[in-house]
CSV table of C-alpha atoms in Angstrom, one decimal:
chain,number,residue,atom,x,y,z
A,1,MET,CA,81.0,83.5,118.2
A,2,GLY,CA,80.4,87.1,117.3
A,3,SER,CA,84.0,88.1,118.2
A,4,GLN,CA,85.3,85.2,116.0
A,5,VAL,CA,83.2,86.4,113.0
A,6,ARG,CA,84.5,90.0,113.5
A,7,ALA,CA,88.1,88.7,113.7
A,8,ALA,CA,87.6,86.7,110.5
A,9,SER,CA,86.2,89.7,108.7
A,10,ARG,CA,89.2,91.7,109.6
A,11,CYS,CA,91.5,89.0,108.1
A,12,CYS,CA,89.5,88.9,104.9
A,13,ASP,CA,91.0,91.3,102.2
A,14,PRO,CA,88.1,92.8,100.2
A,15,GLY,CA,90.6,94.3,97.8
A,16,PRO,CA,90.8,98.0,96.8
A,17,ILE,CA,87.7,99.9,95.7
A,18,PHE,CA,88.3,101.9,92.5
A,19,GLY,CA,86.4,105.0,91.3
A,20,GLU,CA,85.7,106.5,94.7
A,21,VAL,CA,88.6,109.0,95.0
A,22,ALA,CA,88.3,112.7,94.0
A,23,PRO,CA,90.4,113.7,90.9
A,24,GLU,CA,92.4,116.3,92.8
A,25,ILE,CA,93.4,113.7,95.4
A,26,ILE,CA,94.5,111.3,92.6
A,27,GLU,CA,96.5,114.0,91.0
A,28,ASP,CA,98.3,115.0,94.2
A,29,THR,CA,99.1,111.4,95.1
A,30,LEU,CA,100.4,110.7,91.6
A,31,ILE,CA,102.7,113.7,91.8
A,32,GLN,CA,103.8,112.6,95.3
A,33,LEU,CA,104.6,109.1,94.2
A,34,ALA,CA,106.5,110.3,91.1
A,35,THR,CA,108.6,112.7,93.2
A,36,GLU,CA,109.3,110.0,95.8
A,37,ASN,CA,110.4,107.6,93.0
A,38,GLU,CA,112.7,110.1,91.4
A,39,GLN,CA,114.2,111.0,94.8
A,40,SER,CA,114.8,107.3,95.6
A,41,LEU,CA,116.5,106.8,92.3
A,42,SER,CA,118.7,109.8,92.8
A,43,GLU,CA,119.9,108.5,96.2
A,44,LEU,CA,120.4,104.9,95.1
A,45,SER,CA,123.0,102.8,96.8
A,46,ASP,CA,125.4,100.7,94.8
A,47,GLN,CA,124.2,97.7,96.8
A,48,ALA,CA,120.5,98.3,95.8
A,49,GLY,CA,118.7,95.0,95.0
A,50,CYS,CA,121.3,92.8,96.6
A,51,PHE,CA,118.9,91.6,99.3
A,52,LYS,CA,116.0,90.9,97.0
A,53,GLU,CA,117.3,87.6,95.8
A,54,THR,CA,114.7,84.9,95.2
A,55,ARG,CA,115.2,82.8,98.3
A,56,THR,CA,114.8,85.8,100.6
A,57,VAL,CA,111.7,87.1,98.8
A,58,GLU,CA,110.2,83.6,98.8
A,59,PHE,CA,110.9,83.3,102.6
A,60,ILE,CA,109.1,86.6,103.3
A,61,PHE,CA,106.2,85.8,101.0
A,62,LEU,CA,105.7,82.3,102.6
A,63,LEU,CA,106.0,83.8,106.1
A,64,SER,CA,103.5,86.5,105.2
A,65,GLU,CA,101.0,83.9,104.0
A,66,LYS,CA,101.6,81.8,107.2
A,67,TRP,CA,100.6,84.8,109.2
A,68,HIS,CA,97.7,85.8,107.0
A,69,LEU,CA,99.1,89.2,106.1
A,70,ASP,CA,97.8,91.3,103.2
A,71,GLN,CA,99.8,91.6,100.0
A,72,SER,CA,101.0,95.1,100.7
A,73,ALA,CA,102.7,93.8,103.9
A,74,ARG,CA,104.8,91.3,102.0
A,75,TYR,CA,106.2,93.9,99.6
A,76,GLN,CA,106.7,96.3,102.5
A,77,ALA,CA,108.7,93.7,104.4
A,78,VAL,CA,111.0,93.0,101.4
A,79,GLU,CA,111.7,96.7,100.9
A,80,LEU,CA,112.3,97.2,104.7
A,81,LEU,CA,114.8,94.3,104.8
A,82,GLU,CA,116.5,95.6,101.7
A,83,ARG,CA,116.9,99.1,103.1
A,84,PHE,CA,118.0,97.8,106.5
A,85,MET,CA,120.6,95.4,105.1
A,86,ILE,CA,122.1,98.0,102.8
A,87,LYS,CA,122.6,100.2,105.9
A,88,GLN,CA,124.3,97.3,107.6
A,89,VAL,CA,126.6,96.6,104.6
A,90,GLU,CA,127.5,100.3,104.5
A,91,LYS,CA,128.3,100.1,108.2
A,92,VAL,CA,130.6,97.1,107.6
A,93,CYS,CA,132.4,98.9,104.7
A,94,LYS,CA,132.9,101.9,106.8
A,95,SER,CA,134.2,99.9,109.7
A,96,SER,CA,136.5,98.0,107.4
A,97,ARG,CA,138.0,101.1,106.0
A,98,GLU,CA,138.6,102.6,109.5
A,99,ASN,CA,140.3,99.4,110.6
A,100,VAL,CA,142.5,98.5,107.6
A,101,LYS,CA,145.6,99.5,109.4
A,102,SER,CA,144.9,97.4,112.5
A,103,CYS,CA,144.0,94.4,110.4
A,104,GLU,CA,147.3,94.7,108.5
A,105,GLN,CA,149.0,94.7,111.8
A,106,GLY,CA,147.3,91.4,112.8
A,107,GLN,CA,145.0,92.8,115.3
A,108,GLY,CA,141.9,91.0,113.9
A,109,SER,CA,139.3,92.0,111.3
A,110,SER,CA,136.4,94.2,112.3
A,111,TRP,CA,135.0,93.5,108.8
A,112,SER,CA,134.9,89.7,109.5
A,113,SER,CA,133.3,90.1,112.9
A,114,LEU,CA,130.6,92.5,111.6
A,115,LYS,CA,129.9,90.2,108.6
A,116,ASP,CA,129.5,87.3,111.0
A,117,GLN,CA,127.1,89.4,113.1
A,118,ILE,CA,125.0,90.3,110.1
A,119,TYR,CA,124.9,86.7,109.0
A,120,ASP,CA,124.0,85.3,112.4
A,121,THR,CA,121.1,87.8,112.9
A,122,PHE,CA,119.7,87.8,109.3
A,123,VAL,CA,116.6,85.6,110.0
A,124,LEU,CA,115.9,87.6,113.1
A,125,ARG,CA,116.0,90.8,111.2
A,126,LEU,CA,113.9,89.4,108.5
A,127,VAL,CA,111.2,88.4,111.0
A,128,SER,CA,111.4,91.9,112.5
A,129,CYS,CA,110.8,93.5,109.1
A,130,VAL,CA,107.8,91.3,108.6
A,131,GLN,CA,106.5,92.3,112.0
A,132,LEU,CA,107.0,96.0,111.3
A,133,ALA,CA,105.3,95.6,107.9
A,134,SER,CA,102.3,94.0,109.5
A,135,LYS,CA,101.9,97.0,111.8
A,136,LEU,CA,101.7,99.3,108.9
A,137,SER,CA,98.5,97.6,107.7
A,138,LEU,CA,96.4,98.5,110.7
A,139,HIS,CA,93.2,96.8,109.5
A,140,TYR,CA,94.9,93.4,109.1
A,141,ASN,CA,96.7,90.9,111.4
A,142,ILE,CA,99.5,92.3,113.4
A,143,VAL,CA,102.3,89.9,114.2
A,144,ASN,CA,103.0,90.1,117.9
A,145,SER,CA,106.1,89.0,119.7
A,146,ASP,CA,104.7,85.7,120.9
A,147,THR,CA,103.9,84.7,117.3
A,148,ALA,CA,107.3,85.7,116.0
A,149,LEU,CA,109.1,84.1,118.9
A,150,LYS,CA,107.3,80.8,118.4
A,151,PHE,CA,108.2,80.8,114.7
A,152,LEU,CA,111.9,81.5,115.4
A,153,GLN,CA,111.9,78.7,118.1
A,154,SER,CA,110.4,76.3,115.5
A,155,LEU,CA,113.6,77.0,113.4
A,156,LYS,CA,115.7,76.1,116.5
A,157,TYR,CA,116.7,79.8,117.3
A,158,SER,CA,116.9,80.5,121.0
A,159,TYR,CA,116.1,84.2,120.9
A,160,THR,CA,114.3,85.8,123.9
A,161,LYS,CA,111.4,88.2,123.7
A,162,GLN,CA,113.7,91.0,124.7
A,163,GLU,CA,116.1,90.2,121.9
A,164,LEU,CA,113.1,90.2,119.5
A,165,LEU,CA,112.0,93.7,120.7
A,166,GLU,CA,115.6,94.9,120.5
A,167,SER,CA,115.8,93.7,116.9
A,168,GLU,CA,112.7,95.6,115.9
A,169,LEU,CA,114.2,98.7,117.5
A,170,ALA,CA,117.5,98.2,115.7
A,171,VAL,CA,115.7,98.2,112.3
A,172,LEU,CA,113.7,101.3,113.3
A,173,LYS,CA,116.8,103.2,114.4
A,174,SER,CA,118.8,102.2,111.4
A,175,LEU,CA,116.1,103.5,109.1
A,176,HIS,CA,115.5,106.6,111.3
A,177,TYR,CA,112.0,105.4,111.9
A,178,GLN,CA,111.1,106.1,108.2
A,179,ILE,CA,109.5,102.7,107.5
A,180,ASN,CA,106.2,103.7,105.8
A,181,VAL,CA,107.6,104.0,102.3
A,182,SER,CA,105.5,103.3,99.2
A,183,THR,CA,105.9,100.0,97.5
A,184,PRO,CA,105.4,99.1,93.9
A,185,LEU,CA,101.9,98.0,94.9
A,186,ALA,CA,100.9,101.6,95.7
A,187,TYR,CA,102.1,102.6,92.2
A,188,VAL,CA,100.1,99.9,90.5
A,189,GLU,CA,96.9,100.6,92.4
A,190,LEU,CA,97.1,104.4,91.8
A,191,LEU,CA,97.8,104.0,88.1
A,192,LEU,CA,94.8,101.7,87.9
A,193,GLU,CA,92.8,104.4,89.5
A,194,VAL,CA,94.0,107.0,87.0
A,195,LEU,CA,93.3,104.7,84.1
A,196,GLY,CA,89.7,104.2,85.2
A,197,HIS,CA,89.3,107.9,85.8
A,198,ASN,CA,90.6,108.8,82.4
A,199,GLY,CA,88.2,106.5,80.6
A,200,CYS,CA,90.0,103.2,80.2
A,201,LEU,CA,87.1,101.1,81.2
A,202,LEU,CA,88.8,97.9,82.3
A,203,PRO,CA,87.4,95.1,84.6
A,204,ALA,CA,88.9,96.4,87.8
A,205,LYS,CA,88.8,93.4,90.0
A,206,PRO,CA,90.2,90.7,87.7
A,207,LEU,CA,92.8,93.2,86.4
A,208,HIS,CA,93.9,94.0,89.9
A,209,GLN,CA,94.2,90.3,90.8
A,210,MET,CA,96.3,89.7,87.7
A,211,CYS,CA,98.5,92.6,88.6
A,212,MET,CA,99.1,91.1,92.1
A,213,GLN,CA,100.0,87.8,90.6
A,214,LEU,CA,102.5,89.3,88.1
A,215,LEU,CA,103.9,91.6,90.8
A,216,ASP,CA,104.6,88.5,93.0
A,217,PHE,CA,106.2,86.8,90.0
A,218,SER,CA,108.4,89.9,89.2
A,219,TYR,CA,109.6,89.9,92.8
A,220,LEU,CA,110.4,86.2,92.8
A,221,THR,CA,112.1,86.2,89.4
A,222,ARG,CA,113.5,89.7,89.6
A,223,ASP,CA,117.1,89.1,88.4
A,224,THR,CA,116.1,87.0,85.3
A,225,ILE,CA,113.5,89.5,84.2
A,226,TYR,CA,115.8,92.5,84.4
A,227,ASP,CA,118.6,90.5,82.9
A,228,THR,CA,116.4,89.9,79.8
A,229,LEU,CA,115.3,93.6,79.8
A,230,LEU,CA,119.0,94.8,79.9
A,231,LYS,CA,119.9,92.6,77.0
A,232,ILE,CA,116.9,93.9,75.0
A,233,ALA,CA,117.8,97.5,75.9
A,234,ILE,CA,121.5,97.3,74.8
A,235,GLU,CA,120.7,94.8,72.0
A,236,ASN,CA,123.5,92.6,73.2
A,237,SER,CA,123.4,89.2,75.0
A,238,THR,CA,126.6,89.9,77.0
A,239,PRO,CA,126.3,93.1,78.9
A,240,SER,CA,129.4,94.6,80.4
A,241,LYS,CA,129.8,95.4,84.1
A,242,LEU,CA,129.5,99.1,83.4
A,243,GLN,CA,126.2,98.6,81.5
A,244,ALA,CA,124.9,96.4,84.3
A,245,ALA,CA,125.8,99.1,86.9
A,246,LYS,CA,124.1,101.9,84.9
A,247,PHE,CA,121.0,99.7,84.6
A,248,LEU,CA,120.6,99.7,88.4
A,249,THR,CA,118.3,102.7,88.3
A,250,VAL,CA,116.0,100.8,85.9
A,251,LYS,CA,115.8,97.8,88.2
A,252,GLU,CA,114.8,100.0,91.1
A,253,ASP,CA,112.3,102.2,89.2
A,254,PHE,CA,108.9,101.5,90.9
A,255,MET,CA,107.0,103.5,88.3
A,256,LEU,CA,108.5,101.5,85.5
A,257,LEU,CA,107.7,98.3,87.3
A,258,ALA,CA,104.1,99.4,87.9
A,259,VAL,CA,103.4,100.3,84.3
A,260,GLY,CA,105.0,97.1,83.1
A,261,ILE,CA,102.9,95.0,85.4
A,262,ILE,CA,99.7,96.8,84.3
A,263,SER,CA,100.6,96.6,80.6
A,264,THR,CA,101.3,92.9,80.9
A,265,SER,CA,98.1,92.2,82.9
A,266,VAL,CA,96.0,94.0,80.3
A,267,PHE,CA,97.7,92.1,77.5
A,268,VAL,CA,96.9,88.8,79.2
A,269,LEU,CA,93.2,89.7,80.0
A,270,ASN,CA,92.2,92.2,77.4
A,271,PRO,CA,94.6,92.1,74.4
A,272,GLY,CA,92.3,94.2,72.3
A,273,GLN,CA,92.7,97.1,74.8
A,274,TRP,CA,96.4,96.7,75.3
A,275,LYS,CA,97.6,99.3,72.8
A,276,GLN,CA,95.2,101.9,74.2
A,277,VAL,CA,96.4,101.2,77.8
A,278,VAL,CA,100.0,101.5,76.8
A,279,GLU,CA,99.4,104.9,75.2
A,280,HIS,CA,97.5,106.0,78.4
A,281,LEU,CA,100.4,104.9,80.6
A,282,ASN,CA,102.9,106.7,78.4
A,283,TYR,CA,100.9,109.9,78.6
A,284,ILE,CA,100.3,109.7,82.4
A,285,THR,CA,103.9,108.8,83.4
A,286,GLY,CA,106.1,109.9,80.6
A,287,ILE,CA,107.6,106.5,80.3
A,288,THR,CA,107.9,105.7,76.6
A,289,SER,CA,105.7,103.2,74.9
A,290,GLN,CA,108.8,101.4,73.8
A,291,SER,CA,110.0,101.0,77.4
A,292,ILE,CA,106.6,99.7,78.4
A,293,LEU,CA,106.6,97.3,75.5
A,294,GLU,CA,110.1,95.9,76.3
A,295,PHE,CA,109.2,95.4,80.0
A,296,SER,CA,106.0,93.5,79.0
A,297,TYR,CA,108.0,91.4,76.6
A,298,ALA,CA,110.7,90.5,79.2
A,299,LEU,CA,108.0,89.6,81.8
A,300,LEU,CA,106.0,87.5,79.4
A,301,LYS,CA,109.1,85.8,78.1
A,302,HIS,CA,109.7,84.3,81.5
A,303,ILE,CA,106.0,83.4,82.1
A,304,VAL,CA,105.1,81.7,78.8
A,305,GLY,CA,108.1,82.3,76.5
A,306,SER,CA,105.9,84.5,74.4
A,307,THR,CA,107.1,87.1,71.8
A,308,THR,CA,103.6,88.3,71.1
A,309,PRO,CA,103.8,91.8,72.7
A,310,LYS,CA,106.5,92.9,70.2
A,311,GLN,CA,104.5,91.5,67.3
A,312,HIS,CA,101.1,92.7,68.6
A,313,TYR,CA,102.0,96.4,69.2
A,314,GLY,CA,103.2,97.3,65.8
A,315,ASN,CA,103.5,101.0,65.0
A,316,CYS,CA,102.9,103.1,68.1
A,317,GLY,CA,101.1,105.9,66.2
A,318,THR,CA,97.9,106.5,68.2
A,319,LYS,CA,97.1,110.0,69.5
A,320,ALA,CA,97.6,110.7,73.2
A,321,PRO,CA,94.3,110.3,75.2
A,322,GLU,CA,92.4,113.3,76.4
A,323,ASN,CA,93.2,112.7,80.1
A,324,ARG,CA,91.8,114.8,82.9
A,325,ILE,CA,94.6,113.6,85.3
A,326,MET,CA,97.8,115.5,84.3
A,327,SER,CA,100.8,114.0,82.6
A,328,LEU,CA,104.0,113.7,84.6
A,329,LYS,CA,106.2,114.4,81.5
């Protein structure tokens, strides 16, 4: 009985504890995340976001719930799969370019065979990414090979345990073993910590829970939210392909996503403090109040069809807060 109680306690997510971190650690982590975000955006692939479509994200979320994984694992799994699949697409493109001549001569298409291989192993790779993500959250459940294999067999896949292990290794090798990359959740939780430290006295637990719900929603409706945001940004309902391509960095900006999630959560729970929080987020991250406003509007539009953020904010004329944590501007 005692071992069962201990196991159950390990599976229970108590949530983050805010207000216990030293200011210098918060500041260093904020700078690190901002740097990591900028580097990621500067190295962005043209295929970024292609493997975050709703059905794939929903599959990962449901599988994570089935295996009782914490919320950070589900986001980590989505990002791992995205990064791995982009590597695979780039491999296919390279192989295709190298074999154009042989294809033209009727010697078969390497492109076609590699595409088939990627398609045939997609679910296996997805499961491997969820497994790897579970291992990054050491105090929660780890999805072992037996559990993963049983699930795949329930879907009528006949993979062996060896193939499952080789799949994990293939993901690791493709990503050069760099799998512990920060997700938008890390940005959200750190910014909540900064807001609390800088005097924005918000109800931490319900605000964090609301942020998690909205972050889930933003992952599941990603394309529609950013499509709305693009149309707002260019003030045109029919964006060109060039405009959509240039907007890719906005769609992959984790810092923008985090401030948008927090802003919207505060608007839902504490509308009276919303304007102050937006000003704080602007001062901390350098993201303009207008950008934060537009993101909140796009997100709320697809939740309740509301236009209130635009009407509520009015003139952004308040003074910047006297923060102890440095601005990233």
